[in-house]
Coordinates of C-alpha atoms and ligand atoms in Angstrom, one line a residue:
X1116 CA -7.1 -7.1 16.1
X1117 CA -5.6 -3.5 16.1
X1118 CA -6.6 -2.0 19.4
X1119 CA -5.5 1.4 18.4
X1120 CA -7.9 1.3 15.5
X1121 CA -9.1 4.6 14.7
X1122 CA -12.9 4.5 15.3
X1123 CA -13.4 7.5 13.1
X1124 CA -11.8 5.6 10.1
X1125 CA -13.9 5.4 6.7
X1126 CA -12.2 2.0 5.3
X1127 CA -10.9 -1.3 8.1
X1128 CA -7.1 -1.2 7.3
X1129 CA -7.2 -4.3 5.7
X1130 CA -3.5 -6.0 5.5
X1131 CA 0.3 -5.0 6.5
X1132 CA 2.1 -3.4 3.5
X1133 CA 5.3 -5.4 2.5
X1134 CA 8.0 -4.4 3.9
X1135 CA 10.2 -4.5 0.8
X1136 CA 9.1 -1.1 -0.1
X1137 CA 7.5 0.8 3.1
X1138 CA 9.8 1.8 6.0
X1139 CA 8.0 1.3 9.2
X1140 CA 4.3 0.2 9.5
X1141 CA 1.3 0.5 6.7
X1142 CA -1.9 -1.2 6.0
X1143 CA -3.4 -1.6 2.7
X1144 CA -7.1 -1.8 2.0
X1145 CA -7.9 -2.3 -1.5
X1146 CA -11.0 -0.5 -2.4
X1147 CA -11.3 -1.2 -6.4
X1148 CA -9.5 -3.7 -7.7
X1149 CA -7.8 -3.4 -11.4
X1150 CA -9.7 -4.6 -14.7
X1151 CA -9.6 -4.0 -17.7
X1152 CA -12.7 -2.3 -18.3
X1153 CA -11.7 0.2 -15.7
X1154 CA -7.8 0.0 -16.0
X1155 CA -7.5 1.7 -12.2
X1156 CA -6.8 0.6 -9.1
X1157 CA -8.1 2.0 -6.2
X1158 CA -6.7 1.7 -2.4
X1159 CA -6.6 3.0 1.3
X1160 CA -3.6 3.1 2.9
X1161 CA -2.9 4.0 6.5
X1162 CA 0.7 4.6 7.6
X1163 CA 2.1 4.6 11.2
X1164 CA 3.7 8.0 12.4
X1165 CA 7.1 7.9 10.5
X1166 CA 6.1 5.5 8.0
X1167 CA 7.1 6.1 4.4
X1168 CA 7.0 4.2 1.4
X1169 CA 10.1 3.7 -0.7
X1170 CA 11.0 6.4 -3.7
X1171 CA 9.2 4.8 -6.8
X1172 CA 6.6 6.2 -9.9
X1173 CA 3.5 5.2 -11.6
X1174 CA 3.9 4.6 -15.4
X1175 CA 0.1 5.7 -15.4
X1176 CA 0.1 8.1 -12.9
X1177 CA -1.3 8.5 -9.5
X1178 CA -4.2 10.4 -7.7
X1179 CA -3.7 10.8 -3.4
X1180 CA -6.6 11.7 -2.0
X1181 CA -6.0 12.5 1.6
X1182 CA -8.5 11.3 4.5
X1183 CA -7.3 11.4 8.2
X1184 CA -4.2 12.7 9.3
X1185 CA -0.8 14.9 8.6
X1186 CA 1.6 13.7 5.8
X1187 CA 4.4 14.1 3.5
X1188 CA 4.6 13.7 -0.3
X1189 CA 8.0 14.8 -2.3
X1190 CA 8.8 14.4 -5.9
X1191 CA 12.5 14.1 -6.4
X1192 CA 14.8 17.5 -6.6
X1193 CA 12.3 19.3 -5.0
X1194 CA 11.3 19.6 -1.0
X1195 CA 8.9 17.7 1.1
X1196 CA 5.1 18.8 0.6
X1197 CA 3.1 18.7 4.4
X1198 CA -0.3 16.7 3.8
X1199 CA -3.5 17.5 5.5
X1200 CA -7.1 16.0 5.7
X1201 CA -8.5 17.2 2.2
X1202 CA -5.4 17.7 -0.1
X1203 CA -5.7 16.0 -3.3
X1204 CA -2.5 15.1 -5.3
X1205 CA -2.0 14.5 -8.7
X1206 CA 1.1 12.8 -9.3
X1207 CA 1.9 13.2 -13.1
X1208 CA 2.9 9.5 -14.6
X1209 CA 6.8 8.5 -14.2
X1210 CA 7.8 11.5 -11.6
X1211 CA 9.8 9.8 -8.9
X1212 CA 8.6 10.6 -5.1
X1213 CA 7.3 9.0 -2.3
X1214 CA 4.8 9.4 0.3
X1215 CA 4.1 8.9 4.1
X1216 CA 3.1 10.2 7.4
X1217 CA 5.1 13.0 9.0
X1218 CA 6.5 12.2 12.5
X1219 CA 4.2 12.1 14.9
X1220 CA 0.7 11.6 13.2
X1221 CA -0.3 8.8 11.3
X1222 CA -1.6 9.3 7.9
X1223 CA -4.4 8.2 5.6
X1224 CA -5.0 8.6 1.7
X1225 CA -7.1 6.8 -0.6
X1226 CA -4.6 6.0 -3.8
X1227 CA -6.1 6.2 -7.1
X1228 CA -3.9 4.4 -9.6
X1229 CA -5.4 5.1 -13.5
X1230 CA -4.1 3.5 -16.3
X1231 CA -2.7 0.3 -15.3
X1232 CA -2.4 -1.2 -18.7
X1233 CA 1.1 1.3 -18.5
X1234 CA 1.6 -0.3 -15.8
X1235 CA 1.0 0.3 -11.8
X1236 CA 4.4 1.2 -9.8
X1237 CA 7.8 0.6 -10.3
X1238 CA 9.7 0.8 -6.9
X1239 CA 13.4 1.9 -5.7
X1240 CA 15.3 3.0 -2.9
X1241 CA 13.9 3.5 0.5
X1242 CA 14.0 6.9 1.6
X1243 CA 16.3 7.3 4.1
X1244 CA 16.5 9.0 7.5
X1245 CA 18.3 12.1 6.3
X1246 CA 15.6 12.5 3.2
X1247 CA 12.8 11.6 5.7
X1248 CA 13.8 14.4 8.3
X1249 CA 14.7 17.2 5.4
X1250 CA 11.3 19.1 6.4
X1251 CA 11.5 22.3 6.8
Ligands
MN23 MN1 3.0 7.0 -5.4

């Protein structure tokens, strides 16, 4: 049992996130799972102040749907996007970014995943320190 749970939180936070491809702490509730009637999968993530997943992209494309929190989103080549309570992201199919909280608040989106007969994610690198604190 999380005692810092956030009492105000729509979804529980479900289970860790592997560490393979998130740097620091994030919990993964799935919402929808994927079928193929549907073809999309549907999550809630919560990440830890400072917590990013790696650089990846979503053959299908991906839908953030921001919940609770302050975070960042960047697509590669360009600079990191701030994320508030409300925003909505479209995130075209195969553009490479990643996404996360900022520093010092933690960060929840719902992730829509369409498509997933193209396939859900493909992951790489993990963003690193100096790409993490490029905000301006
Ligand atoms: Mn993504």
């Amino acid at each position: 049992m999380n005692t810092a749970e956030n009492q105000n939180a729509v979804f529980p936070k479900g289970d860790k996130a592997p560490a393979d491809y998130f740097t620091g702490t994030a919990w993964i509730k799935m919402l929808v799972p994927n079928d193929s009637t549907f073809n999309t999968q549907i999550g809630n993530v919560v990440f830890e102040p400072g917590c990013r997943n790696n650089w990846h992209k979503h053959p299908g494309g991906q839908i953030l749907i921001c919940i609770n929190g302050t975070g960042y989103y960047q697509e590669k080549g360009k600079p990191i996007q701030l994320l508030h309570k409300g925003d909505v992201v479209k995130i075209e199919p195969d553009v490479i970014h990643w996404h996360g909280a900022s520093p010092d608040n933690e960060f929840t989106h719902i992730a829509v995943n369409p498509n997933t007969q193209k396939g859900v994610v493909e992951w790489m690198d993990r963003v690193t320190d100096e790409e993490y604190n490029s905000f301006k």
